[in-house]
CSV table of C-alpha atoms and ligand atoms in Angstrom, one decimal:
chain,number,residue,atom,x,y,z
A,1,UNK,CA,22.5,31.5,-3.8
A,2,UNK,CA,20.0,29.6,-1.6
A,3,UNK,CA,20.9,26.0,-0.7
A,4,UNK,CA,18.5,24.0,0.8
A,5,UNK,CA,18.5,20.5,2.4
A,6,UNK,CA,15.4,18.6,2.9
A,7,UNK,CA,15.5,16.0,5.6
A,8,UNK,CA,13.0,13.2,4.9
A,9,UNK,CA,11.9,12.6,8.4
A,10,UNK,CA,9.3,9.6,9.1
A,11,UNK,CA,8.5,7.4,11.8
A,12,UNK,CA,7.7,4.2,10.5
A,13,UNK,CA,8.7,2.5,7.1
A,14,UNK,CA,6.1,0.1,5.5
A,15,UNK,CA,6.5,-2.5,2.9
A,16,UNK,CA,3.6,-2.8,0.5
A,17,UNK,CA,3.3,-4.6,-2.6
A,18,UNK,CA,0.7,-4.5,-5.3
A,19,UNK,CA,-0.5,-7.7,-6.7
A,20,UNK,CA,-3.3,-8.7,-9.3
A,21,UNK,CA,-3.6,-10.0,-12.8
A,22,UNK,CA,-2.0,-8.4,-15.7
A,23,UNK,CA,-3.9,-5.2,-17.1
A,24,UNK,CA,-5.6,-4.3,-13.9
A,25,UNK,CA,-4.1,-1.0,-13.7
A,26,UNK,CA,-1.3,-2.1,-10.8
A,27,UNK,CA,1.3,0.3,-12.3
A,28,UNK,CA,-0.8,3.1,-13.4
A,29,UNK,CA,-2.3,3.2,-9.8
A,30,UNK,CA,1.1,3.1,-8.0
A,31,UNK,CA,2.2,5.7,-10.7
A,32,UNK,CA,-1.1,7.9,-9.9
A,33,UNK,CA,-0.1,7.5,-6.2
A,34,UNK,CA,3.6,8.6,-6.5
A,35,UNK,CA,3.4,11.1,-9.4
A,36,UNK,CA,-0.2,12.3,-8.8
A,37,UNK,CA,-0.7,11.9,-12.5
A,38,UNK,CA,-2.0,9.1,-15.1
A,39,UNK,CA,0.8,6.9,-16.7
A,40,UNK,CA,-0.3,7.0,-20.3
A,41,UNK,CA,2.3,4.8,-21.9
A,42,UNK,CA,1.2,1.6,-21.3
A,43,UNK,CA,4.5,-0.2,-21.2
A,44,UNK,CA,4.1,-3.5,-19.4
A,45,UNK,CA,6.0,-3.9,-16.1
A,46,UNK,CA,9.2,-6.0,-16.2
A,47,UNK,CA,10.1,-7.8,-13.3
A,48,UNK,CA,9.4,-5.8,-10.1
A,49,UNK,CA,9.2,-1.9,-10.1
A,50,UNK,CA,9.3,0.3,-7.0
A,51,UNK,CA,8.1,3.7,-5.8
A,52,UNK,CA,8.0,5.4,-2.3
A,53,UNK,CA,6.3,8.0,-0.8
A,54,UNK,CA,5.9,9.6,2.8
A,55,UNK,CA,2.1,10.1,3.9
A,56,UNK,CA,0.6,11.6,7.0
A,57,UNK,CA,-1.5,9.4,8.8
A,58,UNK,CA,-3.5,10.9,11.7
A,59,UNK,CA,-0.4,13.4,12.5
A,60,UNK,CA,2.3,10.4,12.0
A,61,UNK,CA,4.5,10.7,9.1
A,62,UNK,CA,4.9,7.0,7.2
A,63,UNK,CA,7.0,6.1,4.6
A,64,UNK,CA,5.5,3.2,2.1
A,65,UNK,CA,7.9,1.3,-0.1
A,66,UNK,CA,5.6,0.0,-2.5
A,67,UNK,CA,6.8,-2.8,-4.7
A,68,UNK,CA,5.0,-3.3,-8.1
A,69,UNK,CA,5.0,-6.7,-9.7
A,70,UNK,CA,4.3,-8.0,-12.9
A,71,UNK,CA,2.5,-11.1,-11.6
A,72,UNK,CA,5.7,-13.2,-11.3
A,73,UNK,CA,6.9,-15.4,-8.3
A,74,UNK,CA,9.5,-12.5,-7.4
A,75,UNK,CA,7.6,-11.1,-5.0
A,76,UNK,CA,8.2,-14.2,-2.8
A,77,UNK,CA,11.5,-13.4,-1.8
A,78,UNK,CA,10.3,-9.9,-0.2
A,79,UNK,CA,9.0,-9.6,3.3
A,80,UNK,CA,6.1,-7.3,3.2
A,81,UNK,CA,3.2,-6.0,5.3
A,82,UNK,CA,0.7,-4.4,3.7
A,83,UNK,CA,-0.7,-4.8,0.0
A,84,UNK,CA,-3.2,-3.7,-2.6
A,85,UNK,CA,-4.7,-6.5,-4.4
A,86,UNK,CA,-6.5,-5.8,-7.5
A,87,UNK,CA,-9.1,-6.6,-9.9
A,88,UNK,CA,-10.5,-4.4,-12.9
A,89,UNK,CA,-14.4,-4.4,-12.4
A,90,UNK,CA,-15.5,-4.6,-16.0
A,91,UNK,CA,-13.4,-8.1,-16.1
A,92,UNK,CA,-14.9,-11.1,-14.3
A,93,UNK,CA,-11.7,-13.1,-15.0
A,94,UNK,CA,-9.5,-10.8,-13.0
A,95,UNK,CA,-12.0,-10.8,-10.1
A,96,UNK,CA,-12.1,-14.7,-10.2
A,97,UNK,CA,-8.5,-14.9,-9.8
A,98,UNK,CA,-8.6,-13.1,-6.4
A,99,UNK,CA,-8.8,-16.2,-4.5
A,100,UNK,CA,-5.6,-17.5,-5.8
A,101,UNK,CA,-3.8,-14.0,-5.3
A,102,UNK,CA,-5.0,-14.0,-1.7
A,103,UNK,CA,-4.0,-17.6,-0.9
A,104,UNK,CA,-0.4,-16.5,-1.9
A,105,UNK,CA,-0.8,-13.1,-0.1
A,106,UNK,CA,-1.4,-14.8,3.1
A,107,UNK,CA,1.0,-17.7,2.8
A,108,UNK,CA,3.9,-15.8,2.0
A,109,UNK,CA,3.8,-12.4,3.5
A,110,UNK,CA,4.0,-11.3,7.3
A,111,UNK,CA,1.5,-13.0,9.4
A,112,UNK,CA,-0.5,-9.9,10.3
A,113,UNK,CA,-0.6,-8.8,6.7
A,114,UNK,CA,-3.2,-5.9,5.7
A,115,UNK,CA,-4.8,-6.1,2.5
A,116,UNK,CA,-7.1,-3.5,0.6
A,117,UNK,CA,-8.7,-4.8,-2.3
A,118,UNK,CA,-9.1,-2.1,-5.1
A,119,UNK,CA,-11.7,-2.5,-8.0
A,120,UNK,CA,-9.9,-0.3,-10.4
A,121,UNK,CA,-11.0,1.6,-13.4
A,122,UNK,CA,-13.9,2.9,-11.8
A,123,UNK,CA,-14.3,5.4,-14.4
A,124,UNK,CA,-15.5,2.6,-16.7
A,125,UNK,CA,-18.5,2.4,-15.0
A,126,UNK,CA,-20.6,1.3,-17.8
A,127,UNK,CA,-19.0,-1.8,-18.7
A,128,UNK,CA,-18.8,-3.2,-15.2
A,129,UNK,CA,-19.3,-7.0,-14.9
A,130,UNK,CA,-18.5,-6.9,-11.2
A,131,UNK,CA,-21.0,-5.1,-8.8
A,132,UNK,CA,-19.9,-3.0,-6.0
A,133,UNK,CA,-22.1,-5.4,-3.6
A,134,UNK,CA,-20.5,-8.5,-4.7
A,135,UNK,CA,-17.1,-7.2,-4.4
A,136,UNK,CA,-17.7,-5.6,-1.0
A,137,UNK,CA,-19.0,-9.0,0.1
A,138,UNK,CA,-15.8,-11.1,-1.0
A,139,UNK,CA,-14.0,-8.5,1.0
A,140,UNK,CA,-15.9,-8.8,4.2
A,141,UNK,CA,-15.8,-12.5,4.0
A,142,UNK,CA,-12.1,-12.4,3.3
A,143,UNK,CA,-11.4,-9.5,6.0
A,144,UNK,CA,-10.1,-7.2,3.4
A,145,UNK,CA,-10.7,-3.5,3.2
A,146,UNK,CA,-12.1,-2.6,-0.2
A,147,UNK,CA,-12.4,0.5,-2.4
A,148,UNK,CA,-13.4,1.3,-6.0
A,149,UNK,CA,-10.5,3.5,-7.4
A,150,UNK,CA,-9.4,4.9,-10.4
A,151,UNK,CA,-5.8,5.5,-11.8
A,152,UNK,CA,-7.2,7.6,-14.7
A,153,UNK,CA,-9.0,10.3,-12.6
A,154,UNK,CA,-7.1,9.5,-9.4
A,155,UNK,CA,-10.4,9.0,-7.2
A,156,UNK,CA,-9.7,7.0,-4.0
A,157,UNK,CA,-5.6,6.3,-4.8
A,158,UNK,CA,-4.5,8.1,-2.2
A,159,UNK,CA,-7.3,6.8,0.2
A,160,UNK,CA,-6.4,3.4,-0.6
A,161,UNK,CA,-2.9,3.3,0.6
A,162,UNK,CA,-3.9,5.8,3.3
A,163,UNK,CA,-6.7,3.4,4.8
A,164,UNK,CA,-4.0,0.5,4.6
A,165,UNK,CA,-1.4,2.6,6.5
A,166,UNK,CA,-3.6,3.7,9.3
A,167,UNK,CA,-5.0,0.0,9.8
A,168,UNK,CA,-1.0,-1.3,10.1
A,169,UNK,CA,-0.5,1.8,12.6
A,170,UNK,CA,-3.7,0.8,14.7
A,171,UNK,CA,-2.1,-2.9,15.0
A,172,UNK,CA,1.2,-1.3,15.8
A,173,UNK,CA,-0.5,0.9,18.6
A,174,UNK,CA,-2.4,-1.9,20.0
A,175,UNK,CA,0.4,-4.3,20.2
A,176,UNK,CA,-0.9,-7.0,17.6
A,177,UNK,CA,1.9,-5.8,15.5
A,178,UNK,CA,5.7,-5.6,16.8
A,179,UNK,CA,8.0,-3.5,14.8
A,180,UNK,CA,10.9,-5.2,16.6
A,181,UNK,CA,10.0,-8.5,15.3
A,182,UNK,CA,12.2,-10.0,12.1
A,183,UNK,CA,10.2,-10.3,9.4
A,184,UNK,CA,7.4,-7.8,10.5
A,185,UNK,CA,7.6,-6.0,7.2
A,186,UNK,CA,8.3,-2.6,9.5
A,187,UNK,CA,11.1,-0.7,9.8
A,188,UNK,CA,11.5,2.6,12.4
A,189,UNK,CA,12.3,5.5,10.2
A,190,UNK,CA,14.8,8.2,11.4
A,191,UNK,CA,12.2,10.4,13.5
A,192,UNK,CA,11.4,7.0,15.5
A,193,UNK,CA,15.3,6.1,16.0
A,194,UNK,CA,15.8,9.9,17.2
A,195,UNK,CA,13.5,9.3,19.9
A,196,UNK,CA,14.4,5.7,20.8
A,197,UNK,CA,18.1,6.6,21.1
A,198,UNK,CA,17.6,9.8,22.8
A,199,UNK,CA,14.1,9.7,24.7
A,200,UNK,CA,14.7,12.5,26.9
A,201,UNK,CA,16.1,15.0,24.1
A,202,UNK,CA,13.2,14.2,22.1
A,203,UNK,CA,10.7,14.5,25.1
A,204,UNK,CA,12.5,17.9,26.0
A,205,UNK,CA,12.3,19.1,22.3
A,206,UNK,CA,8.7,18.1,21.9
A,207,UNK,CA,7.7,20.0,25.0
A,208,UNK,CA,9.8,22.7,23.3
A,209,UNK,CA,8.0,22.7,20.3
A,210,UNK,CA,4.5,22.8,22.1
A,211,UNK,CA,5.5,25.6,24.2
A,212,UNK,CA,4.7,24.0,27.6
B,1,GDP,P1,-0.9,-3.7,-14.7
B,1,GDP,O1,-0.5,-4.7,-15.7
B,1,GDP,O2,-1.9,-4.1,-13.6
B,1,GDP,O3,0.0,-2.9,-14.2
B,1,GDP,O4,-1.8,-2.6,-15.7
B,1,GDP,P2,-1.3,-1.2,-16.2
B,1,GDP,O5,-1.1,-0.2,-15.0
B,1,GDP,O6,-0.4,-1.3,-17.2
B,1,GDP,O7,-2.8,-0.8,-16.5
B,1,GDP,C1,-3.3,-1.5,-17.9
B,1,GDP,C2,-4.2,-0.8,-18.9
B,1,GDP,O8,-5.2,-0.4,-18.2
B,1,GDP,C3,-3.4,0.7,-19.5
B,1,GDP,O9,-3.7,0.6,-20.8
B,1,GDP,C4,-3.6,1.6,-18.8
B,1,GDP,O10,-3.9,2.5,-19.6
B,1,GDP,C5,-5.4,1.0,-18.3
B,1,GDP,N1,-5.6,1.6,-17.1
B,1,GDP,C6,-5.0,1.6,-15.5
B,1,GDP,N2,-5.9,2.1,-14.7
B,1,GDP,C7,-6.8,2.7,-15.2
B,1,GDP,C8,-8.0,3.4,-15.2
B,1,GDP,O11,-8.2,3.8,-13.6
B,1,GDP,N3,-8.9,3.8,-15.7
B,1,GDP,C9,-9.1,3.3,-17.1
B,1,GDP,N4,-9.9,3.8,-17.8
B,1,GDP,N5,-7.8,2.8,-17.6
B,1,GDP,C10,-7.0,2.3,-16.8
B,2,MG,MG1,2.4,-3.2,-14.2
């Protein structure tokens, strides 16, 4: 018998939230990101659901803790740092609602919040009501990243979270974001804690690993 013990080691934990009108595909996109498949039962999200995944961002492992919302006010109780804001490009109504979502996000989240705008259901291109150009202008004017995604085919799903996490990491590295500040939405993971507690041992270990 073989018993394996898999230790999850990651450097940072970032808290994310997905927000946007109902029906834009938030739950499906989160499911595609975590499970790598399309969630075809369309049960409505009740309250807040949750998923987490460790991703590799430029050689550093980062754990994303992602909260899926159903549009209620409950997300106001979280500290969060990164987010995906959704619209559905075949529905102008969901696009018009973005300004309100953005105001809420900027008011309630960490000051340095990083947001990616996702125009979801890219696979339904023939029925679009909002052009790529229009949405990318909105994103530019509001300092958001922007991608068109499809929870159905998986296109750009991983990319959306990786881009957001990469931007947060850049902000940490440039000193713009301080993981130790209360309410930053960042936590150190076990890999970082081991280094912080025992920097010499970690240095020795990494020298051993690289053979220098
Ligand atoms: P939420 O209310 O924002 O969480 O939306 P859901 O994830 O529940 O999705 C709403 C509906 O859109 C469901 O019927 C999904 O099957 C469908 N849907 C979600 N994402 C996509 C997508 O990328 N493409 C297509 N064609 N349908 C999608
Ligand atoms: Mg949902």
